[in-house]
mmCIF file of C-alpha atoms in Angstrom:
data_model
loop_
_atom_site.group_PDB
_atom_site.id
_atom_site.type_symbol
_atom_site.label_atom_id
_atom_site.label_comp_id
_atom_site.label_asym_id
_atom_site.label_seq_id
_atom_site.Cartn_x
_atom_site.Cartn_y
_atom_site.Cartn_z
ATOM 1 C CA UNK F 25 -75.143 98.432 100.117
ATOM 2 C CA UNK F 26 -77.174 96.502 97.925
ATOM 3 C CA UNK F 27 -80.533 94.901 98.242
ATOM 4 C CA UNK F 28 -81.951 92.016 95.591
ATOM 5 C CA UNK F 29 -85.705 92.012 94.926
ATOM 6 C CA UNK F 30 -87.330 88.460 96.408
ATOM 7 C CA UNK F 31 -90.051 88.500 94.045
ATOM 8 C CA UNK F 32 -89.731 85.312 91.378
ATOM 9 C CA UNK F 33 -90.580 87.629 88.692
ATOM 10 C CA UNK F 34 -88.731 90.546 89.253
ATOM 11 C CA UNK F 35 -85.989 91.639 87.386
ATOM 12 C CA UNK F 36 -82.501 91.627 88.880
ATOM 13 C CA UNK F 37 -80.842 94.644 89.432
ATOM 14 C CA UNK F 38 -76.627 94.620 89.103
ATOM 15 C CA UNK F 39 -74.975 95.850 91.969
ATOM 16 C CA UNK F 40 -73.752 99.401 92.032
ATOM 17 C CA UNK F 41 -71.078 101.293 94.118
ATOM 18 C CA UNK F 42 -67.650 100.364 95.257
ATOM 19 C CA UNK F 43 -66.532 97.775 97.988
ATOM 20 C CA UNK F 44 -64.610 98.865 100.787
ATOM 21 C CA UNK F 45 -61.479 97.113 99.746
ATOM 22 C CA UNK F 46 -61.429 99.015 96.344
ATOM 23 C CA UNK F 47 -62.071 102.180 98.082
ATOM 24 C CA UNK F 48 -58.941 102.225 99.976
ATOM 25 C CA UNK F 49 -56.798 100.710 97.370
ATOM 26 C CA UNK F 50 -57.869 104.035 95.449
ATOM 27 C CA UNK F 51 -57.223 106.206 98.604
ATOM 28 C CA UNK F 52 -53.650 104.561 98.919
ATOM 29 C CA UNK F 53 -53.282 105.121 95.181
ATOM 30 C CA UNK F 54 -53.664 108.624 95.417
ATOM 31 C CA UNK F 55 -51.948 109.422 98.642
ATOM 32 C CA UNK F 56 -48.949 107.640 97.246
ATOM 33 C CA UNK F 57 -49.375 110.255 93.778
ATOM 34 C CA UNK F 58 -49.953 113.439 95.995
ATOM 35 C CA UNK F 59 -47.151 112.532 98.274
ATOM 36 C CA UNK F 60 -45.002 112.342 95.357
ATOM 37 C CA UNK F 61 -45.728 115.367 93.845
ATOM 38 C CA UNK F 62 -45.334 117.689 97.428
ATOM 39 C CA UNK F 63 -41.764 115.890 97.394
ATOM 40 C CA UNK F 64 -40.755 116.958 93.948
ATOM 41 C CA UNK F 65 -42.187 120.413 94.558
ATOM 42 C CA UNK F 66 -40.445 120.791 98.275
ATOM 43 C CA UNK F 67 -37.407 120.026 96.813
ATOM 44 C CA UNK F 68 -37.969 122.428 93.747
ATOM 45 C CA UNK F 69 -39.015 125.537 96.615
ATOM 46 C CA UNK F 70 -35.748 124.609 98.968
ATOM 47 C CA UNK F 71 -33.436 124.745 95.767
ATOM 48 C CA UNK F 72 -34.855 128.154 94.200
ATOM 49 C CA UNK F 73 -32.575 130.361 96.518
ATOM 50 C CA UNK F 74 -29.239 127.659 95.565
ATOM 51 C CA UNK F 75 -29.170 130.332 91.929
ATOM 52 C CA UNK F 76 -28.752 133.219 94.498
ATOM 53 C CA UNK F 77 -25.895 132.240 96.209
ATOM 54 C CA UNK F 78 -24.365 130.673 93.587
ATOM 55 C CA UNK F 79 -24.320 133.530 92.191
ATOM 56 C CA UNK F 80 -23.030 135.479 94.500
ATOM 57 C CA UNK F 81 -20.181 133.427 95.798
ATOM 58 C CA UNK F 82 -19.248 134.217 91.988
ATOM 59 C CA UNK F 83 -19.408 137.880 92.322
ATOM 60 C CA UNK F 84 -17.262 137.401 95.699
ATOM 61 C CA UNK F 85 -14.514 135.539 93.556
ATOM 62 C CA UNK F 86 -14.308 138.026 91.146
ATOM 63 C CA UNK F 87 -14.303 141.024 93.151
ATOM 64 C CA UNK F 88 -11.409 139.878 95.091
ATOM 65 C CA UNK F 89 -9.603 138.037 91.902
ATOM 66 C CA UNK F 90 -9.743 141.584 90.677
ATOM 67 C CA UNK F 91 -8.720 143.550 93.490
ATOM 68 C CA UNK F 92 -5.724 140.932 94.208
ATOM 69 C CA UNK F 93 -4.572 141.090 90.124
ATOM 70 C CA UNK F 94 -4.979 144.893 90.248
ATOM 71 C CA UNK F 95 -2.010 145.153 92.837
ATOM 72 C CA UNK F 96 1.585 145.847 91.383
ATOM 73 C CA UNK F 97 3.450 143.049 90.813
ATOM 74 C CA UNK F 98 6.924 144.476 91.539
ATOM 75 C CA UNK F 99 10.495 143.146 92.728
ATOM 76 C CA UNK F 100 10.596 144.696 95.844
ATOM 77 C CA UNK F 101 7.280 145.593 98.196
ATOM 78 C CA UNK F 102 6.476 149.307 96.564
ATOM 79 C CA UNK F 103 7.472 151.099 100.370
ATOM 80 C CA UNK F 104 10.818 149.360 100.305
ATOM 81 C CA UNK F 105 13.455 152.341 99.269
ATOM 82 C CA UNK F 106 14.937 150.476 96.211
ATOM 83 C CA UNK F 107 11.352 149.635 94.376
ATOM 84 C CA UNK F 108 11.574 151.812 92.147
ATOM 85 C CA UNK F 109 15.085 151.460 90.905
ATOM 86 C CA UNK F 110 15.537 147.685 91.411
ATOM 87 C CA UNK F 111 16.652 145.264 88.722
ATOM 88 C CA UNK F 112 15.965 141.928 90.377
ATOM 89 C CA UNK F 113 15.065 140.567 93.643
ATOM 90 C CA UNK F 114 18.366 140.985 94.722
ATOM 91 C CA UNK F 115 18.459 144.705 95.078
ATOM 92 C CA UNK F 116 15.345 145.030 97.463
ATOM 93 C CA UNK F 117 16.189 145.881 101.455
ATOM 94 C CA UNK F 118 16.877 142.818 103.052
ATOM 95 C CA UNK F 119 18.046 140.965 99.497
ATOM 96 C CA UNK F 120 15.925 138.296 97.678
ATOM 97 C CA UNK F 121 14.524 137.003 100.833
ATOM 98 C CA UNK F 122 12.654 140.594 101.705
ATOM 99 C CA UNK F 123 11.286 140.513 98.329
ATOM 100 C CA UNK F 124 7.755 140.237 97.135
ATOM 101 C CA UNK F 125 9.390 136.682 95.547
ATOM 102 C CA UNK F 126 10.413 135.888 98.899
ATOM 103 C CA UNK F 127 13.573 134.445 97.483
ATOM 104 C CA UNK F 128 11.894 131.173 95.869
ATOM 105 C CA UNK F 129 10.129 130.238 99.557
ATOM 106 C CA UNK F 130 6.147 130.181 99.631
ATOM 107 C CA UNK F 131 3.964 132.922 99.021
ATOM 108 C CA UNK F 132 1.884 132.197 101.806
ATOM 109 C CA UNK F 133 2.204 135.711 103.820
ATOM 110 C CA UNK F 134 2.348 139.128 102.948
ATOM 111 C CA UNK F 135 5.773 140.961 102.510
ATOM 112 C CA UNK F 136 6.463 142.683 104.870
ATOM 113 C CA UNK F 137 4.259 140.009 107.175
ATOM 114 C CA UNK F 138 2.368 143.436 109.113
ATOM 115 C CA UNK F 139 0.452 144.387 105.970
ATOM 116 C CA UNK F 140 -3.774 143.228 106.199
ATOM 117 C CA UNK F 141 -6.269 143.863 103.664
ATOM 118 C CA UNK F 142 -8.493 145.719 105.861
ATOM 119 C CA UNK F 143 -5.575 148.114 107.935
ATOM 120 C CA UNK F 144 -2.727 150.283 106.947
ATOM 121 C CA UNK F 145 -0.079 149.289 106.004
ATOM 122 C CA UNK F 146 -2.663 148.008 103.484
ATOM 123 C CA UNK F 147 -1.594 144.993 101.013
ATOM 124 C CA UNK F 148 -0.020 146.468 97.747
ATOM 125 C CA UNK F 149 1.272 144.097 95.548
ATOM 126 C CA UNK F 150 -0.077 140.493 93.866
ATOM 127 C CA UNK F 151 1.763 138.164 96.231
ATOM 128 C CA UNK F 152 0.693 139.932 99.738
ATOM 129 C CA UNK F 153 -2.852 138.229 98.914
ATOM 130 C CA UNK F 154 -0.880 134.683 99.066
ATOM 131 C CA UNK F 155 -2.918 132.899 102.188
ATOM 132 C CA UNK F 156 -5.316 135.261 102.659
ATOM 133 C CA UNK F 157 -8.949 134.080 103.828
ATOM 134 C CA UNK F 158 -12.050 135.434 105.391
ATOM 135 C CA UNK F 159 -15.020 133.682 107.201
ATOM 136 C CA UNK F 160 -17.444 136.182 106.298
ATOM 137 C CA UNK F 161 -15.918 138.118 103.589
ATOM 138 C CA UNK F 162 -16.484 142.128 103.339
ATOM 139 C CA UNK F 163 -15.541 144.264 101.143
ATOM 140 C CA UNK F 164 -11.609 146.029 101.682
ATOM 141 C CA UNK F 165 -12.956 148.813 103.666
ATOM 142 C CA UNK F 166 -14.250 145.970 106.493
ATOM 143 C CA UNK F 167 -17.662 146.845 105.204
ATOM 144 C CA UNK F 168 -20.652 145.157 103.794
ATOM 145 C CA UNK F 169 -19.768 141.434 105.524
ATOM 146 C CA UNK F 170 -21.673 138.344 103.332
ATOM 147 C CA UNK F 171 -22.749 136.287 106.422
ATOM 148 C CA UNK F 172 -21.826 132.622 105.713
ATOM 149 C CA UNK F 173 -19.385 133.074 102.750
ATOM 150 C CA UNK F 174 -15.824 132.354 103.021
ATOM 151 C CA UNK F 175 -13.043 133.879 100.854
ATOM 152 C CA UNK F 176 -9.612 132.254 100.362
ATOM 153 C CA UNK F 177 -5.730 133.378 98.001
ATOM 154 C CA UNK F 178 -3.598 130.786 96.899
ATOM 155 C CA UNK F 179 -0.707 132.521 94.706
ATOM 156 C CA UNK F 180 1.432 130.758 93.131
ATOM 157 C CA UNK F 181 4.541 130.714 90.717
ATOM 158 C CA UNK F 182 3.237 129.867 87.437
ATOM 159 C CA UNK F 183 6.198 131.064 84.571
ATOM 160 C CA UNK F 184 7.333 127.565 84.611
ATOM 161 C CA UNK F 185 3.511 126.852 82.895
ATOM 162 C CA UNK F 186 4.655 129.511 79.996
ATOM 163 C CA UNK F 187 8.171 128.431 79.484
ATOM 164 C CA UNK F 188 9.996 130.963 81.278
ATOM 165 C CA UNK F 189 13.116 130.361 83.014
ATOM 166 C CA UNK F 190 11.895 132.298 85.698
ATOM 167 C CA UNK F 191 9.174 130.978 87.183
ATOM 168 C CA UNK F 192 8.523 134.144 89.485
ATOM 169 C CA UNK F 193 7.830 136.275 86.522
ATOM 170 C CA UNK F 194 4.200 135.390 86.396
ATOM 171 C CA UNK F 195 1.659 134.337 88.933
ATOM 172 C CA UNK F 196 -1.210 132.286 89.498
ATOM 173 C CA UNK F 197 -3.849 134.120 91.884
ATOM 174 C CA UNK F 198 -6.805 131.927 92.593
ATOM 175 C CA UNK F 199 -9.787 132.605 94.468
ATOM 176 C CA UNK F 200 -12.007 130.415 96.466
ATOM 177 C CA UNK F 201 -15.534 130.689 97.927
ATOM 178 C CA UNK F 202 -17.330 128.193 100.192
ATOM 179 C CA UNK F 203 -20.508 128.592 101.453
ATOM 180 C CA UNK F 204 -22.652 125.666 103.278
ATOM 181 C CA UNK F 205 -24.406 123.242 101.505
ATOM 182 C CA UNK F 206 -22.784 124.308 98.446
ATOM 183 C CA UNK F 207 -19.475 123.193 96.461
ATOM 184 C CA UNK F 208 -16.917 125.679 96.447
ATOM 185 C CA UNK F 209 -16.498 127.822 93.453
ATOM 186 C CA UNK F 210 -12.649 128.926 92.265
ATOM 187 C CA UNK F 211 -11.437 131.359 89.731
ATOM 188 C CA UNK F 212 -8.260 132.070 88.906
ATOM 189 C CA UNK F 213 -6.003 134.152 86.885
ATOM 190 C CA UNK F 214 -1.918 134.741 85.466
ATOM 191 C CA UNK F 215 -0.577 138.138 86.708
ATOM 192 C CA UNK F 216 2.721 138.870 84.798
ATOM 193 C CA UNK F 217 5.676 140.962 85.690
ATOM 194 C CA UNK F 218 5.908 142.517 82.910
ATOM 195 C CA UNK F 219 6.624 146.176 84.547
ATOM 196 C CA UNK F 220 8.517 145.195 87.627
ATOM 197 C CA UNK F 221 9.060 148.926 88.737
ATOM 198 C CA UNK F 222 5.926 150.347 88.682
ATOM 199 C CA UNK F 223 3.643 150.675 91.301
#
């Protein structure tokens, strides 16, 4: 509020302060700046823990990328009789079909279709991980579950990709992991059959 002197004589004073309607232009002003600012730095605290889990949905893909790649990659399943002697797919129990190739068809199942990561018979060779997926993945003991990550095997046939005229004589394992509110991560790797009676 301001007052002017009535005297004729007396000097005039200039106004001081700040009128109302500047006052809440300034108030808008910086309620418009501090709103701002607690968005960016919200969004900054609700990302910190995205490093975390991305993170470990990559230690999840390569624990089971390695324990898949570490299996035998045989012509026959390494309990069938003639694994150890067998030349080709051909010579396995139950012929090319009954093979760990499954005679050309997908490699979608395990061979024989009873064997499970987590219970005996146990999976034990490269193409028994084919389809294989977990909501909650644990380690192969059924211990240790990650609450919220998902684990999934694609194997493929992949010699056509290095010019072999068998195309079953080297794999593709890849490994997926999916978590909410993230994209999936995938890594993958070749297995060769480069020792197809050892096991």
């Amino acid at each position: 509020m301001c007052t002017e002197s009535a005297l004729p004589g007396a000097p005039r004073v200039r106004q001081r302060g700040l009128s109302l309607i500047e006052l809440i232009i300034f108030m808008v002003i910086v309620s418009v700046g501090v709103v701002g600012l607690v968005s960016v730095i919200a969004s900054l605290t609700r990302g910190s823990a995205d490093p975390m889990v991305r993170k470990q949905m990559m230690a999840i893909a390569e624990s089971v990328l390695r324990e898949a790649a570490d299996q035998p990659f045989t012509y026959c399943d390494p309990a069938d009789v003639n694994a150890a002697t067998a030349s080709s797919t051909a010579q396995c129990t139950g012929g090319a079909a009954a093979s760990q190739d499954k005679g050309g068809g997908a490699l979608s199942t395990p061979s024989p279709t009873n064997e499970t990561r987590y219970n005996a018979p146990q999976f034990n060779n490269v193409a028994d991980y084919g389809g294989f997926s977990k909501l909650n993945i644990d380690d192969i003991t059924g211990n240790f579950a990650m609450a919220g990550y998902t684990a999934s095997v694609a194997v493929a046939r992949a010699g056509g990709d290095f010019g072999l005229a068998d195309a079953g004589a080297a794999l593709r394992v890849t490994v997926t992991v999916s978590h909410a509110g993230q994209d999936d991560y995938s890594l993958s790797t070749y297995r060769f059959r480069y020792a197809p009676r050892a096991f």
